[in-house]
């Protein structure tokens, strides 16, 4: 795909997000994943990690009875969404999640590190966030629950993917159409959590 084309596409999703009232272009990525894999169930509880400004939470709230959204940055309120401003890698934040739910149906993470420009470092930070998202999934997901996580492809990616495979019945790496082609971000879609009691 040429740079011209991918910029046009990015612009298209940006305008569409504005037109449809989504807070972020990334909403379309979740919509595409949901259409294909059905990771969000009606009436479930969802943890949305790296949630701000709230595009994914807007989509998740259409399905869920409650969305627990977490981000370092503030987020404007959305009906059906409780927001925790905090670091998803810290115990204090997990305690706040615990105060809302002990078991959830899906954990979704679009968390990204601040891009430093040093890809090796950014990729390692992305994997670190994913490891924390998986840790949260392992604690909170009910048997059969679903997990979705954005990751930058690179050195540690295969090992992380393997770890996800050990915990879920179906795992698929997915590059949504709404992603920029130049970026190396990929979404790991995992369904059917095998809970270890
Ligand atoms: C691409 S944005 C998420 C967009 C969001 N999914 C949406 O649809 O609006 C990535 C987010 O990850 C958050 N983030 C990065 N590191 C984090 C951490 N340790 N804990 C919580 N949030 C984090 C950033 O603050 C940023 O808002």
mmCIF file of C-alpha atoms and ligand atoms in Angstrom:
data_model
loop_
_atom_site.group_PDB
_atom_site.id
_atom_site.type_symbol
_atom_site.label_atom_id
_atom_site.label_comp_id
_atom_site.label_asym_id
_atom_site.label_seq_id
_atom_site.Cartn_x
_atom_site.Cartn_y
_atom_site.Cartn_z
ATOM 1 C CA UNK A 1 0.000 0.000 0.000
ATOM 2 C CA UNK A 2 1.432 3.415 -0.916
ATOM 3 C CA UNK A 3 1.881 6.082 1.716
ATOM 4 C CA UNK A 4 -0.576 8.254 -0.194
ATOM 5 C CA UNK A 5 -3.193 5.534 -0.011
ATOM 6 C CA UNK A 6 -2.688 4.741 3.658
ATOM 7 C CA UNK A 7 -2.888 8.422 4.564
ATOM 8 C CA UNK A 8 -6.144 8.710 2.637
ATOM 9 C CA UNK A 9 -7.451 5.685 4.497
ATOM 10 C CA UNK A 10 -6.421 7.103 7.869
ATOM 11 C CA UNK A 11 -8.122 10.351 7.001
ATOM 12 C CA UNK A 12 -11.226 8.437 5.965
ATOM 13 C CA UNK A 13 -11.459 6.640 9.325
ATOM 14 C CA UNK A 14 -10.809 9.894 11.181
ATOM 15 C CA UNK A 15 -13.687 11.614 9.375
ATOM 16 C CA UNK A 16 -15.950 8.607 9.823
ATOM 17 C CA UNK A 17 -15.204 8.521 13.562
ATOM 18 C CA UNK A 18 -16.171 12.187 13.821
ATOM 19 C CA UNK A 19 -19.288 11.707 11.749
ATOM 20 C CA UNK A 20 -20.470 8.704 13.787
ATOM 21 C CA UNK A 21 -19.660 10.296 17.143
ATOM 22 C CA UNK A 22 -16.772 7.991 18.115
ATOM 23 C CA UNK A 23 -14.044 9.507 20.217
ATOM 24 C CA UNK A 24 -11.250 7.721 18.388
ATOM 25 C CA UNK A 25 -10.579 6.132 15.035
ATOM 26 C CA UNK A 26 -9.614 2.986 16.911
ATOM 27 C CA UNK A 27 -13.348 2.358 17.472
ATOM 28 C CA UNK A 28 -13.453 0.914 13.945
ATOM 29 C CA UNK A 29 -10.728 -1.586 14.780
ATOM 30 C CA UNK A 30 -12.807 -2.957 17.628
ATOM 31 C CA UNK A 31 -15.937 -2.969 15.455
ATOM 32 C CA UNK A 32 -14.137 -5.012 12.789
ATOM 33 C CA UNK A 33 -12.794 -7.457 15.377
ATOM 34 C CA UNK A 34 -16.210 -7.745 17.015
ATOM 35 C CA UNK A 35 -17.915 -8.417 13.672
ATOM 36 C CA UNK A 36 -15.454 -11.159 12.854
ATOM 37 C CA UNK A 37 -14.877 -12.820 16.216
ATOM 38 C CA UNK A 38 -17.746 -11.754 18.501
ATOM 39 C CA UNK A 39 -15.609 -11.201 21.576
ATOM 40 C CA UNK A 40 -18.163 -8.972 23.364
ATOM 41 C CA UNK A 41 -21.303 -10.654 24.671
ATOM 42 C CA UNK A 42 -24.627 -9.032 25.484
ATOM 43 C CA UNK A 43 -24.955 -8.208 29.163
ATOM 44 C CA UNK A 44 -21.389 -9.105 30.115
ATOM 45 C CA UNK A 45 -18.830 -7.181 32.151
ATOM 46 C CA UNK A 46 -15.802 -5.842 30.273
ATOM 47 C CA UNK A 47 -12.451 -4.447 31.434
ATOM 48 C CA UNK A 48 -11.099 -1.935 28.897
ATOM 49 C CA UNK A 49 -7.384 -1.210 29.460
ATOM 50 C CA UNK A 50 -5.768 1.878 27.934
ATOM 51 C CA UNK A 51 -9.280 3.172 27.367
ATOM 52 C CA UNK A 52 -8.894 6.925 26.891
ATOM 53 C CA UNK A 53 -10.312 8.860 25.022
ATOM 54 C CA UNK A 54 -13.018 6.176 25.005
ATOM 55 C CA UNK A 55 -13.705 4.849 21.485
ATOM 56 C CA UNK A 56 -13.502 1.209 22.565
ATOM 57 C CA UNK A 57 -15.517 1.885 25.726
ATOM 58 C CA UNK A 58 -18.263 3.451 23.590
ATOM 59 C CA UNK A 59 -18.509 0.229 21.560
ATOM 60 C CA UNK A 60 -18.167 -2.091 24.572
ATOM 61 C CA UNK A 61 -20.912 -0.211 26.451
ATOM 62 C CA UNK A 62 -23.376 -1.149 23.696
ATOM 63 C CA UNK A 63 -22.981 -4.798 24.628
ATOM 64 C CA UNK A 64 -21.931 -4.869 28.262
ATOM 65 C CA UNK A 65 -23.914 -4.354 31.445
ATOM 66 C CA UNK A 66 -20.801 -2.642 32.823
ATOM 67 C CA UNK A 67 -17.487 -1.525 31.347
ATOM 68 C CA UNK A 68 -14.573 -0.920 33.717
ATOM 69 C CA UNK A 69 -12.245 1.426 31.854
ATOM 70 C CA UNK A 70 -8.654 2.123 32.947
ATOM 71 C CA UNK A 71 -6.186 4.701 31.663
ATOM 72 C CA UNK A 72 -3.329 6.883 32.816
ATOM 73 C CA UNK A 73 -5.057 9.798 31.123
ATOM 74 C CA UNK A 74 -8.442 11.211 32.131
ATOM 75 C CA UNK A 75 -11.541 10.201 30.175
ATOM 76 C CA UNK A 76 -14.883 11.974 29.795
ATOM 77 C CA UNK A 77 -17.798 9.965 31.163
ATOM 78 C CA UNK A 78 -19.780 7.467 29.079
ATOM 79 C CA UNK A 79 -23.045 5.882 30.217
ATOM 80 C CA UNK A 80 -22.488 2.340 31.468
ATOM 81 C CA UNK A 81 -18.744 2.885 31.928
ATOM 82 C CA UNK A 82 -16.934 3.276 35.239
ATOM 83 C CA UNK A 83 -13.566 4.915 34.847
ATOM 84 C CA UNK A 84 -10.407 4.353 36.877
ATOM 85 C CA UNK A 85 -7.586 6.790 36.251
ATOM 86 C CA UNK A 86 -4.425 4.844 37.000
ATOM 87 C CA UNK A 87 -1.566 2.691 35.803
ATOM 88 C CA UNK A 88 -2.733 -0.762 34.733
ATOM 89 C CA UNK A 89 0.625 -2.222 35.832
ATOM 90 C CA UNK A 90 0.138 -1.132 39.454
ATOM 91 C CA UNK A 91 -1.482 -3.048 42.280
ATOM 92 C CA UNK A 92 -3.375 0.038 43.445
ATOM 93 C CA UNK A 93 -5.235 0.082 40.114
ATOM 94 C CA UNK A 94 -6.002 -3.651 40.358
ATOM 95 C CA UNK A 95 -7.492 -3.042 43.803
ATOM 96 C CA UNK A 96 -9.807 -0.446 42.299
ATOM 97 C CA UNK A 97 -10.868 -2.907 39.578
ATOM 98 C CA UNK A 98 -11.489 -5.515 42.324
ATOM 99 C CA UNK A 99 -13.845 -3.079 44.044
ATOM 100 C CA UNK A 100 -16.125 -3.224 40.971
ATOM 101 C CA UNK A 101 -15.937 -6.881 39.933
ATOM 102 C CA UNK A 102 -14.298 -10.179 40.778
ATOM 103 C CA UNK A 103 -15.162 -11.897 37.517
ATOM 104 C CA UNK A 104 -15.632 -10.459 34.021
ATOM 105 C CA UNK A 105 -16.529 -11.735 30.547
ATOM 106 C CA UNK A 106 -13.897 -9.933 28.483
ATOM 107 C CA UNK A 107 -10.629 -8.064 28.967
ATOM 108 C CA UNK A 108 -9.676 -5.793 26.075
ATOM 109 C CA UNK A 109 -6.478 -3.743 25.886
ATOM 110 C CA UNK A 110 -5.556 -1.086 23.353
ATOM 111 C CA UNK A 111 -2.882 0.303 25.689
ATOM 112 C CA UNK A 112 0.171 1.722 23.932
ATOM 113 C CA UNK A 113 3.352 3.158 25.370
ATOM 114 C CA UNK A 114 4.322 6.729 24.540
ATOM 115 C CA UNK A 115 6.211 6.346 21.296
ATOM 116 C CA UNK A 116 9.880 7.231 21.859
ATOM 117 C CA UNK A 117 10.941 6.573 18.277
ATOM 118 C CA UNK A 118 13.289 3.806 19.399
ATOM 119 C CA UNK A 119 11.379 0.792 18.086
ATOM 120 C CA UNK A 120 13.171 -1.805 20.222
ATOM 121 C CA UNK A 121 12.271 0.126 23.344
ATOM 122 C CA UNK A 122 8.695 0.882 22.242
ATOM 123 C CA UNK A 123 8.139 -2.748 21.298
ATOM 124 C CA UNK A 124 9.451 -3.969 24.665
ATOM 125 C CA UNK A 125 7.103 -1.548 26.459
ATOM 126 C CA UNK A 126 4.182 -2.724 24.358
ATOM 127 C CA UNK A 127 4.907 -6.333 25.347
ATOM 128 C CA UNK A 128 5.166 -5.268 28.997
ATOM 129 C CA UNK A 129 1.699 -3.694 28.798
ATOM 130 C CA UNK A 130 0.363 -6.861 27.149
ATOM 131 C CA UNK A 131 1.891 -9.057 29.852
ATOM 132 C CA UNK A 132 0.069 -6.935 32.404
ATOM 133 C CA UNK A 133 -3.168 -7.134 30.416
ATOM 134 C CA UNK A 134 -2.815 -10.926 30.361
ATOM 135 C CA UNK A 135 -2.140 -10.954 34.104
ATOM 136 C CA UNK A 136 -5.389 -8.998 34.608
ATOM 137 C CA UNK A 137 -7.212 -11.379 32.246
ATOM 138 C CA UNK A 138 -5.952 -14.381 34.219
ATOM 139 C CA UNK A 139 -7.197 -12.921 37.480
ATOM 140 C CA UNK A 140 -10.588 -11.615 36.342
ATOM 141 C CA UNK A 141 -11.814 -13.650 33.373
ATOM 142 C CA UNK A 142 -14.465 -16.247 33.941
ATOM 143 C CA UNK A 143 -14.045 -19.694 32.381
ATOM 144 C CA UNK A 144 -14.659 -19.294 28.639
ATOM 145 C CA UNK A 145 -14.096 -15.506 28.703
ATOM 146 C CA UNK A 146 -12.411 -13.535 25.919
ATOM 147 C CA UNK A 147 -9.244 -11.448 25.630
ATOM 148 C CA UNK A 148 -8.077 -8.893 23.096
ATOM 149 C CA UNK A 149 -4.756 -7.114 23.197
ATOM 150 C CA UNK A 150 -2.814 -4.779 20.932
ATOM 151 C CA UNK A 151 0.887 -5.518 20.569
ATOM 152 C CA UNK A 152 3.781 -4.195 18.500
ATOM 153 C CA UNK A 153 5.355 -7.005 16.536
ATOM 154 C CA UNK A 154 8.992 -7.760 17.310
ATOM 155 C CA UNK A 155 11.420 -9.897 19.213
ATOM 156 C CA UNK A 156 9.276 -10.794 22.241
ATOM 157 C CA UNK A 157 6.058 -11.181 20.322
ATOM 158 C CA UNK A 158 6.193 -14.958 19.527
ATOM 159 C CA UNK A 159 6.848 -15.817 23.158
ATOM 160 C CA UNK A 160 3.935 -13.690 24.320
ATOM 161 C CA UNK A 161 1.640 -15.206 21.692
ATOM 162 C CA UNK A 162 2.646 -18.649 22.935
ATOM 163 C CA UNK A 163 1.738 -17.675 26.483
ATOM 164 C CA UNK A 164 -1.702 -16.508 25.332
ATOM 165 C CA UNK A 165 -2.187 -19.801 23.447
ATOM 166 C CA UNK A 166 -1.556 -21.721 26.664
ATOM 167 C CA UNK A 167 -4.480 -19.962 28.334
ATOM 168 C CA UNK A 168 -7.174 -19.814 25.633
ATOM 169 C CA UNK A 169 -8.865 -22.319 23.334
ATOM 170 C CA UNK A 170 -8.763 -20.129 20.213
ATOM 171 C CA UNK A 171 -6.065 -17.541 19.491
ATOM 172 C CA UNK A 172 -5.743 -15.490 16.305
ATOM 173 C CA UNK A 173 -3.367 -12.627 15.513
ATOM 174 C CA UNK A 174 -5.406 -10.059 13.582
ATOM 175 C CA UNK A 175 -4.370 -6.941 11.631
ATOM 176 C CA UNK A 176 -7.552 -4.882 11.283
ATOM 177 C CA UNK A 177 -8.214 -2.950 8.083
ATOM 178 C CA UNK A 178 -8.612 0.224 10.085
ATOM 179 C CA UNK A 179 -4.950 -0.026 11.224
ATOM 180 C CA UNK A 180 -2.342 1.997 9.422
ATOM 181 C CA UNK A 181 -0.437 -0.250 7.100
ATOM 182 C CA UNK A 182 2.981 1.199 8.011
ATOM 183 C CA UNK A 183 2.514 0.412 11.679
ATOM 184 C CA UNK A 184 3.498 -2.979 13.016
ATOM 185 C CA UNK A 185 0.691 -3.176 15.537
ATOM 186 C CA UNK A 186 -1.289 -6.342 15.628
ATOM 187 C CA UNK A 187 -4.240 -7.474 17.730
ATOM 188 C CA UNK A 188 -4.221 -10.797 19.486
ATOM 189 C CA UNK A 189 -7.765 -12.144 19.650
ATOM 190 C CA UNK A 190 -8.196 -14.924 22.209
ATOM 191 C CA UNK A 191 -11.432 -16.742 22.981
ATOM 192 C CA UNK A 192 -12.388 -19.387 25.515
ATOM 193 C CA UNK A 193 -10.291 -18.754 28.628
ATOM 194 C CA UNK A 194 -9.145 -21.909 30.389
ATOM 195 C CA UNK A 195 -9.454 -20.946 34.005
ATOM 196 C CA UNK A 196 -7.072 -22.638 36.424
ATOM 197 C CA UNK A 197 -8.816 -23.113 39.722
HETATM 198 C C1 LIG B 1 -4.245 4.097 21.497
HETATM 199 S S1 LIG B 1 -4.713 4.808 23.025
HETATM 200 C C2 LIG B 1 -6.227 3.952 23.353
HETATM 201 C C3 LIG B 1 -7.406 4.388 22.537
HETATM 202 C C4 LIG B 1 -8.699 3.811 23.047
HETATM 203 N N1 LIG B 1 -8.757 2.374 22.897
HETATM 204 C C5 LIG B 1 -9.907 4.394 22.351
HETATM 205 O O1 LIG B 1 -10.552 3.682 21.587
HETATM 206 O O2 LIG B 1 -10.217 5.553 22.592
HETATM 207 C C6 LIG B 1 -3.610 4.059 24.176
HETATM 208 C C7 LIG B 1 -3.843 4.427 25.621
HETATM 209 O O3 LIG B 1 -3.050 3.589 26.463
HETATM 210 C C8 LIG B 1 -2.848 4.312 27.661
HETATM 211 N N2 LIG B 1 -1.801 3.705 28.507
HETATM 212 C C9 LIG B 1 -0.489 3.546 28.219
HETATM 213 N N3 LIG B 1 0.156 2.970 29.250
HETATM 214 C C10 LIG B 1 -0.765 2.751 30.222
HETATM 215 C C11 LIG B 1 -0.707 2.196 31.534
HETATM 216 N N4 LIG B 1 0.440 1.737 32.061
HETATM 217 N N5 LIG B 1 -1.853 2.123 32.249
HETATM 218 C C12 LIG B 1 -3.019 2.587 31.737
HETATM 219 N N6 LIG B 1 -3.138 3.128 30.508
HETATM 220 C C13 LIG B 1 -2.028 3.216 29.749
HETATM 221 C C14 LIG B 1 -2.485 5.705 27.146
HETATM 222 O O4 LIG B 1 -2.656 6.684 28.168
HETATM 223 C C15 LIG B 1 -3.455 5.870 25.964
HETATM 224 O O5 LIG B 1 -4.599 6.594 26.337
#
